[in-house]
Coordinates of C-alpha atoms in Angstrom, one line a residue:
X22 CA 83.5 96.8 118.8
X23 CA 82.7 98.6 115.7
X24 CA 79.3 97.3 116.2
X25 CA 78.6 98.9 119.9
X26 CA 80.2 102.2 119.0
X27 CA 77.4 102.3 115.9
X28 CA 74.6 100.8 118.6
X29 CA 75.6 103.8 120.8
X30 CA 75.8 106.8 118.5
X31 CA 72.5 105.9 116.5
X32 CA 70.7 105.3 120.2
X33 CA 71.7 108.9 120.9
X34 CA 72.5 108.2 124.6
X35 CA 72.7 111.8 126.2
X36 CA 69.2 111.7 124.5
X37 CA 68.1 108.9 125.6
X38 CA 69.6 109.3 129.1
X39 CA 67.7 112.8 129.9
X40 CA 64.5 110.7 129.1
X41 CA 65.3 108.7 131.5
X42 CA 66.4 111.1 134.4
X43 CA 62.7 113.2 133.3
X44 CA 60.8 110.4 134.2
X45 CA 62.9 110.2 137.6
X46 CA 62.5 113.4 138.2
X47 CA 58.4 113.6 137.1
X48 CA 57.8 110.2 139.4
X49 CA 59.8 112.2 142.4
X50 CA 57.7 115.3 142.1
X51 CA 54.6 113.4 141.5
X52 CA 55.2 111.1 144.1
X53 CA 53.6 112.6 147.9
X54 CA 53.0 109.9 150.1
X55 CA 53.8 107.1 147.7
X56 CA 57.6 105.2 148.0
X57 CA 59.6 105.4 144.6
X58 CA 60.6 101.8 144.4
X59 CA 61.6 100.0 141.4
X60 CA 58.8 100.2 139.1
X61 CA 59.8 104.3 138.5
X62 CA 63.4 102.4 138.2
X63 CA 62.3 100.7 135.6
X64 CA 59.7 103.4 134.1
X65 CA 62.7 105.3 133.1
X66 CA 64.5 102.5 131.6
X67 CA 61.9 101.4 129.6
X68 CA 61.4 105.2 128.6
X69 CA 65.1 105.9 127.7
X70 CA 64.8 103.0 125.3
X71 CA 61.6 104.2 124.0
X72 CA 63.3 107.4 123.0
X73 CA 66.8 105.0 121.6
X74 CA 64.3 103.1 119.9
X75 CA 62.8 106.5 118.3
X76 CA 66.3 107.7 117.1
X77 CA 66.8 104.7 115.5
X78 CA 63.5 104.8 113.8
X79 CA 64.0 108.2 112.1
X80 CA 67.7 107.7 111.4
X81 CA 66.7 104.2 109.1
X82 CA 63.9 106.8 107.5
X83 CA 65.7 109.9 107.3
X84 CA 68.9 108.2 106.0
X85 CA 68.6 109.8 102.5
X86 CA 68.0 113.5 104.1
X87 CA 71.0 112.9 106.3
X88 CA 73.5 112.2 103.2
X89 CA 73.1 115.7 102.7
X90 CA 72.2 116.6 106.1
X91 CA 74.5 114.6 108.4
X92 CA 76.7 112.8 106.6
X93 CA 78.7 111.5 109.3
X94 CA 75.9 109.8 110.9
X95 CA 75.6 106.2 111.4
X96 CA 73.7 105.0 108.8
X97 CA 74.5 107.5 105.7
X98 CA 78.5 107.1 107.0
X99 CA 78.1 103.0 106.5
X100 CA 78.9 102.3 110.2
X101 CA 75.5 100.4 110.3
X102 CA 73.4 99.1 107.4
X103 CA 69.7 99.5 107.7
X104 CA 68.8 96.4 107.9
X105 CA 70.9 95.6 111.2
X106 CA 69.4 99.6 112.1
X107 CA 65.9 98.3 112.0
X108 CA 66.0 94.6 114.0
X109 CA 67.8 96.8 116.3
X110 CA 65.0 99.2 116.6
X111 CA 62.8 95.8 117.1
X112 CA 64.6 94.3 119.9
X113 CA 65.0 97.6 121.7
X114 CA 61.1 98.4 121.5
X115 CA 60.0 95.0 122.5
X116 CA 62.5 95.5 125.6
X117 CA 60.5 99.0 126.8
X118 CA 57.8 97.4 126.4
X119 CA 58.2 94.2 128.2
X120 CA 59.9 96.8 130.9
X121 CA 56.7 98.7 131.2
X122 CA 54.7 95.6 131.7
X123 CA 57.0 95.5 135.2
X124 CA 55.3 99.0 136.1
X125 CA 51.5 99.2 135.3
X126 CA 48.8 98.3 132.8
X127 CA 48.8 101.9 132.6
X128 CA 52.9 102.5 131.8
X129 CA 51.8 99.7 128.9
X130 CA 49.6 101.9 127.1
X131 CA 52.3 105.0 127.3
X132 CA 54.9 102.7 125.9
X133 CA 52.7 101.9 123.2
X134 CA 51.4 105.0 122.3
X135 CA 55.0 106.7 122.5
X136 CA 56.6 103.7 120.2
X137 CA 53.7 104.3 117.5
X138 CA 54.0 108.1 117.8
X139 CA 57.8 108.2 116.9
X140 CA 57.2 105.2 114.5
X141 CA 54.3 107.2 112.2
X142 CA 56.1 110.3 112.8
X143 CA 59.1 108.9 111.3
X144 CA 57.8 107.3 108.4
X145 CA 55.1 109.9 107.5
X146 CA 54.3 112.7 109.8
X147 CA 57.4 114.6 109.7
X148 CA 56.9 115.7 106.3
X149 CA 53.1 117.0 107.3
X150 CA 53.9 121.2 108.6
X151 CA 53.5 121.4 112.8
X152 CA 51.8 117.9 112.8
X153 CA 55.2 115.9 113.3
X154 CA 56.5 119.0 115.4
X155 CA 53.2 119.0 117.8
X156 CA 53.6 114.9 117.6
X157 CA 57.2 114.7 119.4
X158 CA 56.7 117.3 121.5
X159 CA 53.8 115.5 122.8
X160 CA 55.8 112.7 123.3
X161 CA 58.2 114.8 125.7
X162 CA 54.6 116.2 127.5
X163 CA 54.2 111.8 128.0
X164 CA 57.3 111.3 129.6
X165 CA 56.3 113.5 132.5
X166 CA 53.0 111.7 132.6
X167 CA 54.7 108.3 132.7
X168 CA 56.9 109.5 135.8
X169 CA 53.5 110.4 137.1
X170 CA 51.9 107.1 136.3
X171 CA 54.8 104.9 137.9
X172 CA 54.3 106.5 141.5
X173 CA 50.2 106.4 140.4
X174 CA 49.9 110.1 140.8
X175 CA 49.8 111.2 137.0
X176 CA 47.7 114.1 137.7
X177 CA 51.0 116.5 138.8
X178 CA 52.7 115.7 136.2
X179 CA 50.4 117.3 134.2
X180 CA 51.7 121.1 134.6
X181 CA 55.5 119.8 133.9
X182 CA 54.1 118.2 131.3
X183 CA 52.2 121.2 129.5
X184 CA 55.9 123.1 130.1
X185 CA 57.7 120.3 128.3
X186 CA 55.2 120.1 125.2
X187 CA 56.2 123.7 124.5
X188 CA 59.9 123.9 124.6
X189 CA 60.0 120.8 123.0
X190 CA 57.3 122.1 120.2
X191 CA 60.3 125.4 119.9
X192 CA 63.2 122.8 119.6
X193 CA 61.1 120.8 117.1
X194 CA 60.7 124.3 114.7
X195 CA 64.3 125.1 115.0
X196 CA 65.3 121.9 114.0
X197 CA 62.9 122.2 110.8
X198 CA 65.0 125.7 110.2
X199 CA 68.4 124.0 111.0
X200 CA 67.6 120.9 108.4
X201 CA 65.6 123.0 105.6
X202 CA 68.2 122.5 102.8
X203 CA 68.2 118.9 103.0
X204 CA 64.4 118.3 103.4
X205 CA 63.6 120.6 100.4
X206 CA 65.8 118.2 98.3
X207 CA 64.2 115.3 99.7
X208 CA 60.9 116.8 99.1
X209 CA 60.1 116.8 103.0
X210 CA 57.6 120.1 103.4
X211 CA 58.2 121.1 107.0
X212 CA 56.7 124.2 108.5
X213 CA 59.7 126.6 107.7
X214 CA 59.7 124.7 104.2
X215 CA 55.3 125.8 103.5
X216 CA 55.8 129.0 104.9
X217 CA 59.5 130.4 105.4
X218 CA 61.9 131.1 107.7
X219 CA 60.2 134.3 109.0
X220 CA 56.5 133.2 109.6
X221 CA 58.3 129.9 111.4
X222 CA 60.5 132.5 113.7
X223 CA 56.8 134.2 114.4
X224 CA 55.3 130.4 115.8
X225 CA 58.1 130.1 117.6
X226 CA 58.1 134.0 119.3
X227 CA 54.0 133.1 119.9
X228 CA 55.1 129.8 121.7
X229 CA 57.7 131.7 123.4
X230 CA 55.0 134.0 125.0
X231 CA 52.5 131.3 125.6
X232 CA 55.3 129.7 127.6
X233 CA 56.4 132.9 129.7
X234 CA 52.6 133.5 130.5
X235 CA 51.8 130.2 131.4
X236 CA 55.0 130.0 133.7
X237 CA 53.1 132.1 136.4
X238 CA 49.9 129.9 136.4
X239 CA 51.3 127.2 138.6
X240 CA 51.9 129.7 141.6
X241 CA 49.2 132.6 140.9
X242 CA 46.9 129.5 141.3
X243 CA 49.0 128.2 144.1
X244 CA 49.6 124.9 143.0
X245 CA 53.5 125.6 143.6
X246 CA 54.9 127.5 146.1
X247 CA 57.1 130.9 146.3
X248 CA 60.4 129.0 145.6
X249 CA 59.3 127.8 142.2
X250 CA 58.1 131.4 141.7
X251 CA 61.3 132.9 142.3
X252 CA 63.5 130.1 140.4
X253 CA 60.9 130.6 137.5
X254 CA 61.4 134.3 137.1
X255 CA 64.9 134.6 137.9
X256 CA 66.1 131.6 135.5
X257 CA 63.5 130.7 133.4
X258 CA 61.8 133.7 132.2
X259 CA 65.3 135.4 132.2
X260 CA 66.2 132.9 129.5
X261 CA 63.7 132.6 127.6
X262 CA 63.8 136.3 127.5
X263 CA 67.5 136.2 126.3
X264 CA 66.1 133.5 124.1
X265 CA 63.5 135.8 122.2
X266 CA 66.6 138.0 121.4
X267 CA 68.6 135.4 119.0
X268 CA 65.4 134.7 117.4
X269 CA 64.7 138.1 116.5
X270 CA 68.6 138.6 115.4
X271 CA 69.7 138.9 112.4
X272 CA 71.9 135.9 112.7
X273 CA 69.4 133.8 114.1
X274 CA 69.8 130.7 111.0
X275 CA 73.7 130.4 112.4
X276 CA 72.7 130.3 116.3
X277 CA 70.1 127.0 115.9
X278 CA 72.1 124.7 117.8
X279 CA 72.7 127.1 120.8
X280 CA 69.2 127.9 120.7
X281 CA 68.8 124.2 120.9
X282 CA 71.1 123.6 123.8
X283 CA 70.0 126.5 125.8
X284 CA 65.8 125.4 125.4
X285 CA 67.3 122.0 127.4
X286 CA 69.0 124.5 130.0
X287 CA 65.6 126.0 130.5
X288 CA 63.9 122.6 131.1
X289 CA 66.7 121.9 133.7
X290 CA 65.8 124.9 135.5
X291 CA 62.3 124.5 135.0
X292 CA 62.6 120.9 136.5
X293 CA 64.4 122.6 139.8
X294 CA 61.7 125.4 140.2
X295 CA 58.9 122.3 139.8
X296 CA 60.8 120.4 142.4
X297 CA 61.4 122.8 145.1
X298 CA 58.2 125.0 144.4

């Protein structure tokens, strides 16, 4: 029992269970005249465990940053040794990937190139400034395109995807801020550990505005209709908005996790305003 419990928390499963309900929700919006059937079923399956699979990667590398980080996680806490964290990691990528087989040639080549993007960003990347940060949020922009691909219509996933590679590029730089302390001791030189706190609040205020601008593209273009317009600006853009005023605050270093949690708000919205617009 002790076992599962550990399987469970290092998996991350709220985690990995969003991935899975993104690639639902990219395949429905993506899907016109084609019939979801079981291939996006198992598109998000094989997706969630991509993104378990990931979370188990970087815990067995980052277990020395999490003693001081996260003590309490699995590995640094001894519910799991890392040599039972890493067959896990094995057996659970080899399952996404036999999974994707089920969908497309295609869904294959995603799987891959997701599994080998979380494995190198992991290992090496994450201590490279904005190149691991740019790497994982790319991996969120894939999982739209893999909804896309399972209903063979990746091509309108490819503005959800663009929105989803820059909140998740925001969430990525708060998360450098929010684990700073214990990657300067492990010698990890994130972007907030080059070039500060301040310059890394300034990407992340320039992201912000890229975002808001390119939130109006979709309908002033008239890919999307007035609904998503109007669910964009009255929910998105209001948040964000309200976002850019923590980061500019004073206390902005002790609201990181809020910041975090209301980025994934924003996304749930954005998902809505894609879907009925």
């Amino acid at each position: 029992m002790k076992t599962i419990i550990a399987t469970i928390k290092i998996s991350r499963p709220i985690n990995a269970i969003i991935t899975f309900a993104v690639v639902i929700v990219a395949a429905i919006i993506c899907a016109k005249n084609i019939e979801v059937d079981f291939r996006t079923f198992y598109a998000g399956l094989s997706a969630m465990l991509v993104a378990a699979a990931g979370n188990i990667i970087n815990d067995y590398f980052d277990y020395e940053i999490d003693k001081v980080n996260r003590p309490n996680r699995v590995l640094p806490s001894g519910e799991m040794s890392k040599k039972t964290a890493l067959l896990l990691y094995i057996v659970v990528s080899v399952v996404a990937i036999i999974l994707s087989y089920i969908v497309s040639y295609s869904a294959i080549i995603i799987v891959l190139l997701t599994t080998a993007i979380l494995f190198f960003y992991s290992s090496y990347f994450k201590g490279v400034p904005l190149v691991g940060n740019i790497l994982i949020a790319t991996c969120t922009g894939l999982a739209f395109i893999y909804g896309g691909v399972a209903v063979e219509n990746w091509k309108a996933a490819i503005i959800p995807s663009i929105f989803a590679f820059l909140i998740n590029l925001i969430r990525e730089l708060l998360k450098d801020v929010e684990d700073l302390e214990g990657d300067l001791k492990n010698k990890i030189i994130t972007f907030p550990g080059q070039y500060g706190i301040e310059k890394t609040k300034k990407l992340i205020l320039i992201t912000v505005v890229i975002l808001l601008v390119t939130t109006f593209y979709p309908f002033v273009s008239k890919v999307y209709s007035i609904e998503y317009f109007l669910i964009v600006l009255f929910s998105v853009n209001i948040l964000l908005i309200y976002f850019v005023k923590f980061v500019l605050s004073t206390k902005f270093t002790e609201k990181i996790s809020q910041l975090s949690l209301l980025l994934k708000i924003i996304m749930i919205f954005g998902l809505f305003a894609i879907y009925f617009g």
